[in-house]
Amino acid sequence: MSAADIKRKEKLIQRIFLVVAFSSLFSLFLIALFIFVEGLPMIWKVGLKDFLLSTRWSPTKGHFGIFAMIVSSFWVTIGALLFGGPLGLMCSIFLVEFSSARMRAVIKPALELLAGIPSVVYGFLGVVYLVPLVRDYLGGPGLSLLTSCIILGIMILPTVISISVDSLVAVPDSYREAAFSLGATRWQTTHMVTLHAAKSGIITALVLGMGRAVGETMAVIMIAGNALKIPLSPLDPIRTLTSNIALEMGYASGLHRQALFATGIVLFFFVMALNMIATLFARRKVLK
Amino acid sequence: MTPRRAEHVAIGLMVSGAFLALAILFFIIAVIMIKGLPHITARFLLDNPMDMGRAGGIFSTIVSTVYLLVVSLVIAIPLGVGTAIYLTEYTEEGKITKIVRFGTECLAGVPSIILGLFGFILFVIKLGFGWSVLSGGISLAIMILPVIIRTSEEAIKSVPQAFRDVNEVLGGSKWQGVTRLVLPNAAPGILTGVILSVGRGIGETAVVIFTLGTSLRTPFSIFDSGRSMAVHFYILAREGISMDNAYATAAVLVFSILIINIFSYYLMHKFVEARR
Amino acid sequence: MNATGRKRIGLWSLLVVLTVLFGCGRKDESTPKKKGGYASIIIAGSTSVQPFAEKLAEIYMVKNPNTVVNVQGGGSTAGIRAAQTGIANIGTSSRNLHPEEKGLFEIPIAFDGIAVIVNPKNSLRNLSTETLRAIYAGKILSWETLTGVKHRITTITREEGSGTRGAFEELVMEKLEIDPGCIVQDSNGAVRELVATDPYAIGYISLGLVNKQVRAVALDGVAPSVKAVKEKRYRFFRPFLFLTRKKPAGLPLHFICFVLSDEGQRILAKEGLIPASIIHGESDLCRQQTSKEKKN
């Protein structure tokens, strides 16, 4: 084979890889395309305002308002963050700043295992163990915003932990040593220096955790109660955007199905916005 | 509060946080194992479900799960590893890599229910594959693609630059360098990613239920529908068909995920060790 | 082998894989497909019908070893669509078709009562239709006037599009709408599980699925039972429909006739359903089939 041949071949291979490299982008594009093509005509027909801002959802009777679900998804995401965020951060700080390398080698993979447990198992155990507790001690039907927040809070732990651990580890040791030499204790060093330096990474972790919470479906169907009202207390049952899709997808036809795809569009925007925010913060870290 | 006290309080808090998270994990595993393991017998693993899963075993759901995973890996590995090779070997950091990475991140963030919707409308309905291993496999492949890309990229990056330099000095083409030096050396790392994505795929329900369907038959052809273990568990538990079989199915699931995670962790460890 | 040759083989195999993957989208589903000597049909739709269809399919496949019957859930509306589009050979529905859905070939395979259930700890025994309607419309919120217990009612309904909900709305709610504050579960089993664990819950499910974990309440003084439905005293029931795009033929017809045969109907009756013939009379769809079989 001549050198020119080899060069041509290399060029071809590079092209093939370029095409392959765009597979994920292409998939993303296809997903967005199909969700939009299926859902947009319905939004067009009903009107964006009636779709987004009405609380009345009864598709078989021609009402397609998803406001209650937007509010519910919002609260459940915030709630999951309230439970999972601090807990995840505590775990990460413990792992990076207060434990020996050997402890870390055991505990970190164990916590990563939480990500492997199927979401249906979380949902099921939530129904069996957590729902009766909430119902008996706090009141309400047990299937509620609060229950969902707790379960989702646990489910986002691995995301929060793995990213914030990475960002804490990335803080140069010289920072810590400098603080120690000034007489700071470990905790003072952590909250005054290390956490500060790792801030953007931690925010990325929290935002991506929110992304997971807002997108979770099967567990939420099992524990949220799926009622169509705006929740007025943490003990009220809620329906999120995701569970709305999964609950009714099998039954839907015509405009109803389009409305579920339109719900998907809203969810898509939610998640993409969170992703953008996360990437933005991640980029800031790189710039530093 | 004196700094010393604050130190103690903080350490106590961090330790209890980590302890709580670990306790939750152990609780989940313990409950599933204690309630599930006693019902797992050879017959449970090797018999097909009968009477909607109330009796019999879970053999057909194991077959469906494995079949589904194989199809999705066959699609996702070439695409994922190919992307990683492109990003690390065939291009400079620049606009294209940025776009590809951003796309991958976004794809990773797409909720599984959206993937399920997409797979349902495109593969099941528009392309006419019906609820099938093929529809489910492609949809799941899209879900695990980001995981494979990310881990493969890490693995390929960690192959020392010296290997590539040697290849160039010896007059090897880039392609030869990639296939003979880079990939074999990155293989354990890539495998770890593959195993991790198997772990993700095995427990997935939202995507699978809309694309693979829920048929209890053992799938033979790629166009057959099936029911994965996770979906089977969901249906058994949700409909209250049989709690014993539900727990047993969950135990098989959780057990395989444990094995998968431990194995991938072991591989990763060896891989990192070898790099040192 | 040199590198070019290897590459060529690689490219060819890629092509083959792609052809296999994308080239064989299925076109017409109304005829059952055959593969390796096996003929298969797909049944999809109502989650209420699904367990019974699975049971029937199981027994049918034992009797006809060269056939495969795939049973899918999805819901009544999906079943109707699946039959219309041909994704399934047989669609199933647990409610009557809406006027705009007509045009399919409908075969009632059985009737199913709808039972209103409460937790066994609940002392409620009887409800009037009006009271039930008021509960689900969100006008009665507490058990106080019903059983004397001062506690909120946990009202559980099914999701929009469900056949059971459709039938419930038709039979109980009349013009009123089900309150949006009701808890929504997506299957009979899920409703039953919840009622079994929550002492203050009320729900409605297939009569055939009532078990010891829950208690069925009498409506307007009539306790739900197969007998009461047969004697037309209990009026809360709906049909289970098999739907096909055209008049069924071949394997789907053979399966349908098995379902309508004495044996099939016996299986359904054993599961707590009411045989189709009691309300609709003998179907003549299978007469030819049975006479043909007799000749053989």
CSV table of C-alpha atoms in Angstrom, one decimal, chain B residues 50-52 125 127-132 134 138 213-217 221 223-225 227 234 237-240 243, chain C residues 21-22 24-26 33 35 44 50-51 54-55 58 61 68-73 87 185-187 189-190 192-193:
chain,number,residue,atom,x,y,z
B,50,MET,CA,-47.6,-19.5,35.2
B,51,ASP,CA,-50.9,-18.1,36.2
B,52,MET,CA,-49.7,-14.5,35.5
B,125,ILE,CA,-45.5,2.4,15.9
B,127,LEU,CA,-41.3,1.7,12.1
B,128,GLY,CA,-43.7,-1.1,12.9
B,129,PHE,CA,-41.3,-3.2,15.0
B,130,GLY,CA,-44.1,-3.6,17.5
B,131,TRP,CA,-43.4,-4.2,21.2
B,132,SER,CA,-40.2,-6.2,20.7
B,134,LEU,CA,-35.6,-4.8,18.9
B,138,ILE,CA,-32.5,0.3,20.5
B,213,GLY,CA,-43.9,-4.7,26.2
B,214,THR,CA,-45.1,-7.0,28.9
B,215,SER,CA,-45.6,-10.4,27.2
B,216,LEU,CA,-44.7,-13.3,29.5
B,217,ARG,CA,-43.6,-15.5,26.5
B,221,SER,CA,-37.1,-13.7,17.3
B,223,PHE,CA,-39.4,-9.1,16.8
B,224,ASP,CA,-40.9,-10.9,19.8
B,225,SER,CA,-42.2,-9.1,22.8
B,227,ARG,CA,-41.1,-8.9,29.9
B,234,TYR,CA,-43.2,-4.1,39.0
B,237,ALA,CA,-45.7,-6.1,43.2
B,238,ARG,CA,-48.0,-3.4,41.9
B,239,GLU,CA,-50.9,-5.7,41.1
B,240,GLY,CA,-50.4,-7.7,44.3
B,243,MET,CA,-45.6,-10.9,47.0
C,21,LEU,CA,-32.2,-4.1,11.9
C,22,PHE,CA,-34.0,-1.6,9.8
C,24,CYS,CA,-37.7,-5.8,8.2
C,25,GLY,CA,-40.2,-3.6,9.8
C,26,ARG,CA,-43.5,-5.6,9.9
C,33,LYS,CA,-47.0,-14.5,11.4
C,35,LYS,CA,-41.8,-18.6,12.2
C,44,ALA,CA,-53.1,-6.2,23.6
C,50,GLN,CA,-55.1,-9.0,30.6
C,51,PRO,CA,-54.9,-11.5,33.5
C,54,GLU,CA,-53.1,-14.6,29.9
C,55,LYS,CA,-54.8,-17.5,31.7
C,58,GLU,CA,-51.7,-20.4,28.8
C,61,MET,CA,-51.0,-23.0,24.1
C,68,VAL,CA,-47.8,-18.6,20.6
C,69,VAL,CA,-50.2,-16.2,22.1
C,70,ASN,CA,-48.6,-13.0,23.3
C,71,VAL,CA,-50.7,-11.0,25.8
C,72,GLN,CA,-49.9,-7.3,26.3
C,73,GLY,CA,-51.3,-4.7,28.6
C,87,ILE,CA,-50.3,-3.7,16.0
C,185,GLN,CA,-53.8,4.1,40.7
C,186,ASP,CA,-53.2,2.4,37.4
C,187,SER,CA,-54.5,-1.1,37.9
C,189,GLY,CA,-54.4,-4.8,41.8
C,190,ALA,CA,-52.9,-1.5,42.8
C,192,ARG,CA,-56.9,-3.4,45.9
C,193,GLU,CA,-53.4,-3.3,47.6
